[in-house]
CSV table of C-alpha atoms in Angstrom, one decimal:
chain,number,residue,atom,x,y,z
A,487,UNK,CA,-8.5,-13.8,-6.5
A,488,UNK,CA,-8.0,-15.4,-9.9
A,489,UNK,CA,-10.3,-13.4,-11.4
A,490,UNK,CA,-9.8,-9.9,-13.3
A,491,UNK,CA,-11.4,-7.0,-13.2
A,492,UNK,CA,-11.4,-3.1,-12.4
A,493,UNK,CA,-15.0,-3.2,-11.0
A,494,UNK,CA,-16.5,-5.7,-8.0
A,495,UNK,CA,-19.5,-5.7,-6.1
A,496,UNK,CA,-19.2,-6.6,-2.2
A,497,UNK,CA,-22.6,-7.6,-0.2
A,498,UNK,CA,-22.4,-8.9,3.3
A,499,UNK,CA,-26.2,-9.9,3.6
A,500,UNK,CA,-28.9,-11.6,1.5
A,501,UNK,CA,-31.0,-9.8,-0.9
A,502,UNK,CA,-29.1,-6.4,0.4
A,503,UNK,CA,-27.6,-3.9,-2.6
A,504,UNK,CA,-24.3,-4.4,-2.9
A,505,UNK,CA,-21.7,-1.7,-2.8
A,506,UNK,CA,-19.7,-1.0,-6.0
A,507,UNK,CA,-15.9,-1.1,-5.5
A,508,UNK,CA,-13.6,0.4,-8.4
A,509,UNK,CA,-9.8,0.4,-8.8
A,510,UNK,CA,-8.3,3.5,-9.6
A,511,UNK,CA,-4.8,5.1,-11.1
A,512,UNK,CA,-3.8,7.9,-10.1
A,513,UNK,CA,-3.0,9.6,-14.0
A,514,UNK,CA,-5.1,11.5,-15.7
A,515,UNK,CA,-4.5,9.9,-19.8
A,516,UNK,CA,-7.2,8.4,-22.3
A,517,UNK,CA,-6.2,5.3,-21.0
A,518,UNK,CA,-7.1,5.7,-17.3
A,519,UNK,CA,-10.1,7.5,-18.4
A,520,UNK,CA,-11.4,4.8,-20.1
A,521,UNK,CA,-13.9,3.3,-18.0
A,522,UNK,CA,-15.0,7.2,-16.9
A,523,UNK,CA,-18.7,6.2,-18.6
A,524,UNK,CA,-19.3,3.1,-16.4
A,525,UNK,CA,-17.6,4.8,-13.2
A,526,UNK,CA,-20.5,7.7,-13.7
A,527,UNK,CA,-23.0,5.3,-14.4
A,528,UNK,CA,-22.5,3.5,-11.0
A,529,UNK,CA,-21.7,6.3,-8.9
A,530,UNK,CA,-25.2,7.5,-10.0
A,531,UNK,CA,-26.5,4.2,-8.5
A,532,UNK,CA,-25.4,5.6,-4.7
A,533,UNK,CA,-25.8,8.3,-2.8
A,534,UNK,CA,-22.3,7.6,-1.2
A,535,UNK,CA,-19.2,7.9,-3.0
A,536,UNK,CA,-15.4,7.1,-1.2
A,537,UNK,CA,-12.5,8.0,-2.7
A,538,UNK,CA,-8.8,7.0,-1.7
A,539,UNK,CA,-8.4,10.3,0.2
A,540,UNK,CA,-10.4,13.6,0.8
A,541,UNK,CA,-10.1,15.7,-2.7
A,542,UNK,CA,-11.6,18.7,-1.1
A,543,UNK,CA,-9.6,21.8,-1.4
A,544,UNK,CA,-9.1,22.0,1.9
A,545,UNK,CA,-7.9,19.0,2.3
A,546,UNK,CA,-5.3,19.0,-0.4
A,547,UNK,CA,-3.8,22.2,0.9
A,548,UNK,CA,-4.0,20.8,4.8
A,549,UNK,CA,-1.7,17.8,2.6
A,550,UNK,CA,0.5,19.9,0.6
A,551,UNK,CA,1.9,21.9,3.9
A,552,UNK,CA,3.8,18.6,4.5
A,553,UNK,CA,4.9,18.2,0.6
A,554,UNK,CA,8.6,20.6,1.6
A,555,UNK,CA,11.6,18.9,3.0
A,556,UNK,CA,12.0,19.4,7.0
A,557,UNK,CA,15.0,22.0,7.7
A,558,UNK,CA,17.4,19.6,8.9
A,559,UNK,CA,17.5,17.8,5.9
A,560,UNK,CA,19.9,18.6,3.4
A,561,UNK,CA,20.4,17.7,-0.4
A,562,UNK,CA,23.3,16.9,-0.1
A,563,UNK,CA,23.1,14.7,3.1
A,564,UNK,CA,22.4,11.9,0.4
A,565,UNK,CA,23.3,13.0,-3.2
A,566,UNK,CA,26.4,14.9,-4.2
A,567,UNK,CA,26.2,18.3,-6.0
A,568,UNK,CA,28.0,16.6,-9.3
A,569,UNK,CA,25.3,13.7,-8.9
A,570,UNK,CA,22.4,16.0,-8.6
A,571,UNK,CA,23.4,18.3,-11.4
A,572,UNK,CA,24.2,15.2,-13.8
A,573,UNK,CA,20.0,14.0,-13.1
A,574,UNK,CA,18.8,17.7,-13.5
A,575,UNK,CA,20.4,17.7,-16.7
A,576,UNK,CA,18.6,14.2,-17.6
A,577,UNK,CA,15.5,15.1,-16.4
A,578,UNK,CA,15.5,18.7,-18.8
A,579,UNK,CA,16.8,16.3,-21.7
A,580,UNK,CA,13.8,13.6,-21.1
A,581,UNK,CA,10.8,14.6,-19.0
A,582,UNK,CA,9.4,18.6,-18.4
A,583,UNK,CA,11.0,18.7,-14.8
A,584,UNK,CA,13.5,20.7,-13.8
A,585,UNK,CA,14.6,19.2,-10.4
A,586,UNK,CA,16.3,22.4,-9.2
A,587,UNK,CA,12.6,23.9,-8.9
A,588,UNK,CA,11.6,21.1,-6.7
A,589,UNK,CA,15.0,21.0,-4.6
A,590,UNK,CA,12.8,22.0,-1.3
A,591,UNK,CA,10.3,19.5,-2.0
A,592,UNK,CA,10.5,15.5,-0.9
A,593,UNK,CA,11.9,13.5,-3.3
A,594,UNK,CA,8.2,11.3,-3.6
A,595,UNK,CA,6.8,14.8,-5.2
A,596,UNK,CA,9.6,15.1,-7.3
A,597,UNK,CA,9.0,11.3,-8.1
A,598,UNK,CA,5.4,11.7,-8.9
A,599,UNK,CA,5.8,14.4,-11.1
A,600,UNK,CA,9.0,12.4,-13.2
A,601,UNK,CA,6.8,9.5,-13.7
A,602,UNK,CA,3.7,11.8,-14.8
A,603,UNK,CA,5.9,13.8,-17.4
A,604,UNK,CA,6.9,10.2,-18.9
A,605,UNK,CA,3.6,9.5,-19.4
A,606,UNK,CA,1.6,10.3,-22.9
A,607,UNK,CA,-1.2,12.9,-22.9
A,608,UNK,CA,-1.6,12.6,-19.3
A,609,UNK,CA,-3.3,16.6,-19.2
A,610,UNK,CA,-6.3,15.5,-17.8
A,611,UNK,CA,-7.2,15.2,-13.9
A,612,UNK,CA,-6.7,12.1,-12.3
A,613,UNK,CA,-9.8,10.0,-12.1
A,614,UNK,CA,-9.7,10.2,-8.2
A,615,UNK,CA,-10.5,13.8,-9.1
A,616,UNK,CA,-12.9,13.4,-12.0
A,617,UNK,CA,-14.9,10.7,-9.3
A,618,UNK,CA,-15.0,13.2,-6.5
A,619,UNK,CA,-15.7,16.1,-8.4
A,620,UNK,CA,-18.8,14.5,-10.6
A,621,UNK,CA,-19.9,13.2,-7.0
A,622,UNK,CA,-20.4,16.5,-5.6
A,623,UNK,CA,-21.6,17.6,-8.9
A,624,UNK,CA,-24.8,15.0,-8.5
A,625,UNK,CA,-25.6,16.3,-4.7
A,626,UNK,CA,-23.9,12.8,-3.4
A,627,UNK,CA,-22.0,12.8,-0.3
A,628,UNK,CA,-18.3,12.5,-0.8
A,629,UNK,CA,-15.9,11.1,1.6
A,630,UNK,CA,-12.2,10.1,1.8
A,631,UNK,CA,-11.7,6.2,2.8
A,632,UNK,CA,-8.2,7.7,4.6
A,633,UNK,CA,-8.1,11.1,6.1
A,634,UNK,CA,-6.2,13.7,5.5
A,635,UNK,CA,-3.8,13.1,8.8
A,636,UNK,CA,-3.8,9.9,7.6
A,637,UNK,CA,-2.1,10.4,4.3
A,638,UNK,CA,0.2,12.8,5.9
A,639,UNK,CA,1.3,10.0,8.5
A,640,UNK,CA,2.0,7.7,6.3
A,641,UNK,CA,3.9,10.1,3.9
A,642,UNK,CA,6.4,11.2,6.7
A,643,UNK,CA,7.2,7.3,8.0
A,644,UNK,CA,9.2,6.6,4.0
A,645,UNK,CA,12.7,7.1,4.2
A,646,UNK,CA,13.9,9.7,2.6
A,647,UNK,CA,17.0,7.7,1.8
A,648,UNK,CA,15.1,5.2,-0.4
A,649,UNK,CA,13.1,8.0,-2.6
A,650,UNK,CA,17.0,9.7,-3.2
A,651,UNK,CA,17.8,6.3,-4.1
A,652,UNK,CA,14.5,5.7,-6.6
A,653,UNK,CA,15.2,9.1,-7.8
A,654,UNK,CA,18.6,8.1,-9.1
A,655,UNK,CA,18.0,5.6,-10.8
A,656,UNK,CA,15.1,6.7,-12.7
A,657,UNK,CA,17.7,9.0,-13.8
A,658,UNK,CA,19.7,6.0,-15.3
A,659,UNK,CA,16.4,4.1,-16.9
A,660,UNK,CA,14.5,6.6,-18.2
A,661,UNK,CA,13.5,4.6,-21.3
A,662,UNK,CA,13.0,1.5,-18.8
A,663,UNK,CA,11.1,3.6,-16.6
A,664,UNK,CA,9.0,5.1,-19.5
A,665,UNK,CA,8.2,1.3,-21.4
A,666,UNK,CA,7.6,-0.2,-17.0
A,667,UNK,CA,4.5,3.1,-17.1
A,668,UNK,CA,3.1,2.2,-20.7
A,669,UNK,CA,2.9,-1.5,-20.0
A,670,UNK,CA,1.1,-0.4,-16.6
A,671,UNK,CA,-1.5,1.7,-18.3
A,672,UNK,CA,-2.3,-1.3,-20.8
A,673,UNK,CA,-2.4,-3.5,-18.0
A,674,UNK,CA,-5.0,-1.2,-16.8
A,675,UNK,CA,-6.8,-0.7,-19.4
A,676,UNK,CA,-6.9,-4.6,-20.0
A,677,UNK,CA,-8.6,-4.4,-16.3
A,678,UNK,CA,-5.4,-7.3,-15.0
A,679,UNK,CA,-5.4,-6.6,-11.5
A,680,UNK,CA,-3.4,-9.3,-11.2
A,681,UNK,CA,-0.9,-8.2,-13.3
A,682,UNK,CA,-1.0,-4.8,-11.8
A,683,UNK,CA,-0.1,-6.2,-8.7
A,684,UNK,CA,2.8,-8.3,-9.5
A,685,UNK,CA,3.8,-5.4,-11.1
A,686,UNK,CA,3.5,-3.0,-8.7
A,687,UNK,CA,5.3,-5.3,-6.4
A,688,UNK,CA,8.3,-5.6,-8.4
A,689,UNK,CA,9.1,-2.5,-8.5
A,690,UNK,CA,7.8,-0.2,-6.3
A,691,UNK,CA,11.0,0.7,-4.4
A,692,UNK,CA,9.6,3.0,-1.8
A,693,UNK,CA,8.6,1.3,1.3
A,694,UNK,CA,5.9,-1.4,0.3
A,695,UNK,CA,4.7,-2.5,3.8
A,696,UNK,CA,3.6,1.4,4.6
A,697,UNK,CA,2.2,2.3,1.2
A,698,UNK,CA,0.6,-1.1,0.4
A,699,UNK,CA,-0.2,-3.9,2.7
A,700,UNK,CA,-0.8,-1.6,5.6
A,701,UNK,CA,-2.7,0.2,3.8
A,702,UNK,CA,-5.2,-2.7,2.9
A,703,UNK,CA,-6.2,-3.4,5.9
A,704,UNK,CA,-7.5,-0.5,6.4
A,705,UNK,CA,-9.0,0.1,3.8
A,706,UNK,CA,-10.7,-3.3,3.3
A,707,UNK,CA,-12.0,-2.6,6.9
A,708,UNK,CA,-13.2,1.2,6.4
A,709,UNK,CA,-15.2,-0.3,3.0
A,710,UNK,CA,-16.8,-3.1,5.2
A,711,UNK,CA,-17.9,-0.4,7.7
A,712,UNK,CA,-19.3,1.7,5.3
A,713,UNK,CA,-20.9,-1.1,3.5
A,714,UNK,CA,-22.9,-2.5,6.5
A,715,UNK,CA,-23.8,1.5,7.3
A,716,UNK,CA,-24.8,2.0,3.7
A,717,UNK,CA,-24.2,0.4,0.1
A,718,UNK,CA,-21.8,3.1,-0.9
A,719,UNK,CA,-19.4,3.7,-4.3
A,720,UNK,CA,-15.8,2.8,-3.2
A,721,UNK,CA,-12.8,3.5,-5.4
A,722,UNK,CA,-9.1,3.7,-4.6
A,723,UNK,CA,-5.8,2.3,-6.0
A,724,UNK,CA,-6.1,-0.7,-8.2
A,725,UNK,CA,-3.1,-2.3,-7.1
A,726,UNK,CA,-4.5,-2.4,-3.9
A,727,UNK,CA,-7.0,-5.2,-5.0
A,728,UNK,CA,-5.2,-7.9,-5.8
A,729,UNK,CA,-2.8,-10.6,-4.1
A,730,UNK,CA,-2.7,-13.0,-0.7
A,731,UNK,CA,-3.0,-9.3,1.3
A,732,UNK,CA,-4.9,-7.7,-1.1
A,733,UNK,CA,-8.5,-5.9,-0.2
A,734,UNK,CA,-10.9,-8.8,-2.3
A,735,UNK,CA,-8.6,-11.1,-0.5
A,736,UNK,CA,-9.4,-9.4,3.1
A,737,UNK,CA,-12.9,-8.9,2.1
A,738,UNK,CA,-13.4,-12.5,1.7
A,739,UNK,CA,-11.6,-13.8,4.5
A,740,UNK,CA,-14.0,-11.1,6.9
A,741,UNK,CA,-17.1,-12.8,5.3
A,742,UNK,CA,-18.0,-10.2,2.4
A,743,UNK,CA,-19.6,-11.5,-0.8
A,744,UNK,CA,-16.7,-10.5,-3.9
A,745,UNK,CA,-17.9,-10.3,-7.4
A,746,UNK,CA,-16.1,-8.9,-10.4
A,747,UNK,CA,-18.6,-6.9,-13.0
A,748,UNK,CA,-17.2,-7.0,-16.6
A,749,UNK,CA,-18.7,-4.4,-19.0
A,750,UNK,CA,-18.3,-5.2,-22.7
A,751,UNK,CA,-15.9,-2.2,-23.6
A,752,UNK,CA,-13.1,-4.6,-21.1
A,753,UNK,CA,-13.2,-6.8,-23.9
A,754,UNK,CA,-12.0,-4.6,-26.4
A,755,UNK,CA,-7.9,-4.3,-27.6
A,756,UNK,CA,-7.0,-1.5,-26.7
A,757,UNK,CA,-5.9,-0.3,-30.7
A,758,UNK,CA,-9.8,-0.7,-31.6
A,759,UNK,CA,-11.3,1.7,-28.6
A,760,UNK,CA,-8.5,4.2,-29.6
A,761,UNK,CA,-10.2,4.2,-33.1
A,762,UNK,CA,-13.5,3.3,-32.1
A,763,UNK,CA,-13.5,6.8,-29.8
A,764,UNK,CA,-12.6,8.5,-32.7
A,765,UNK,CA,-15.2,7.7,-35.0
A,766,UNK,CA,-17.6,8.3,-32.3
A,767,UNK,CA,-16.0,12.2,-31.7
C-alpha cells in the first residue's frame, strides 16, 4: 500500500456499503484524539462497531488476572538487585513510575506504563476506549475483533527475557525513548501508516512475529468475516495496516476492495490544529 491514511473503506461486492476500517493508538493525548470527531461520525454510520479487543469490564479484569508474574519467576532470575535498583532510581528521576510497585507485575505492564508516563498530556482514555464506550453509548453492538483468551494467549507466549532486556535499556535512553514516542504521535497525527510501520518495526523489541504479523492475519480474516456478515466499523492498531504482511495488504490479496478516506483536518500541520482547537474552545 503506497497510500496513507488512518481511515479505509473495504467492500467485497458491487454496489454493497462498505465497512469502515480505522487505525488506532493505544494513548490517550490531544494528538491521538485528534480524529475522535470523524471516528464518531462513522461509527454512527453502523450499527456494528469492532474494537482490537473486548473493553467490557469484564473482560479487562478476566485480562488483568494474567497481568502478575508466575511464582517461579524471580526478579532476579534476569536482572541483578544493583541493576534493578540503579533503573528504579531512573525511572523516579524521569517518568512517574516507581518500578518497585510493579515488581510482581510482567515486565510488558511495567513497559506500557514507562512509555505512557513519557508521553505529554496523555490523561485521557485511550481511543480504543473512547470507541467502545461511545458505541455502547449509541445502542450499537460492540465486539472485540480478538477475544479475551486470545489476548491472554498471546501475552504469555513473549519471553520474559526480552521485555527484562527492553526494560533496561529504556532505562539507558530515556531521552531517545521519549523523542522515538513524540515522533510516533506526529507520525500519527500526519495519518503515515507507512511510516508508522517502518517504525514500529524498527524498534519494537518484544517478539514481532506474535504481536504483529500473526496477528494480521487474523485480524484481516475476522474483518472479512464480519464484513460479508455485515458492513461493520473496524478499528485496531494502526501499525497493523501497513507493509507486505500488513491487513490492507491481506485484504487485497483475499479479494476485498481497499480505499483510503482523507478528511480535510489530515491536511492540516499539526502547529495550526493545536491553535486552531484553541480558538475554537
Amino acid at each position: 500500500m503506497k497510500q496513507n491514511s488512518l481511515f479505509w473503506t473495504c467492500s467485497t461486492e458491487e454496489g454493497q456499503k462498505p465497512s469502515t476500517i480505522y487505525g488506532t493508538i493505544h494513548l490517550g493525548t490531544p494528538e491521538c484524539l485528534r480524529y475522535i470527531d470523524e471516528v464518531k461520525a462513522s461509527i454512527n454510520a453502523y450499527d456494528r462497531v469492532y474494537t482490537e479487543s473486548p473493553l467490557s469490564i469484564e473482560d479487562m479484569q478476566y485480562a488483568q488476572a494474567f497481568a502478575m508474574l508466575p511464582e517461579d519467576v524471580a526478579i532476579s532470575d534476569y536482572i541483578s538487585a544493583r541493576r534493578w535498583s540503579k533503573m528504579r532510581a531512573t525511572f523516579l528521576k524521569y517518568t512517574k513510575v516507581d518500578i518497585d510497585k510493579m515488581r510482581m507485575f510482567r515486565p510488558l505492564f511495567i513497559l506500557a506504563a514507562i512509555q505512557s508516563s513519557l508521553v505529554n498530556g496523555a490523561a485521557e482514555k485511550p481511543i480504543d476506549h473512547q470507541i467502545w464506550e461511545y458505541a455502547q453509548g449509541q445502542g450499537k453492538g460492540v465486539y472485540g475483533l480478538e477475544s479475551s483468551q486470545e489476548q491472554v494467549d498471546i501475552m504469555l507466549k513473549l519471553d520474559i527475557a526480552q521485555q527484562y532486556l527492553q526494560l533496561v535499556q529504556i532505562s539507558k535512553k530515556i531521552s531517545k525513548t521519549r523523542a522515538h514516542i513524540s515522533r510516533l504521535l506526529q507520525v500519527y497525527v500526519d495519518q503515515d501508516i507507512i511510516k508508522m510501520y517502518k517504525m514500529s518495526k524498527s524498534s519494537l523489541g518484544i517478539d514481532r512475529k506474535a504481536l504483529v504479523q500473526d496477528r494480521n492475519h487474523i485480524l484481516a480474516n475476522r474483518v472479512l468475516s464480519h464484513h460479508r456478515e455485515q458492513p461493520s466499523f473496524f478499528s485496531f492498531g494502526a501499525g497493523h495496516l501497513a507493509g507486505g504482511l500488513g491487513v490492507l495488504k491481506l485484504l487485497k490479496s483475499k479479494g476485498a476492495k481497499i480505499s483510503p478516506v482523507l478528511h480535510p483536518s489530515s491536511r492540516i500541520p499539526l502547529a495550526n490544529r493545536s491553535s486552531s482547537h484553541r480558538k475554537s474552545q
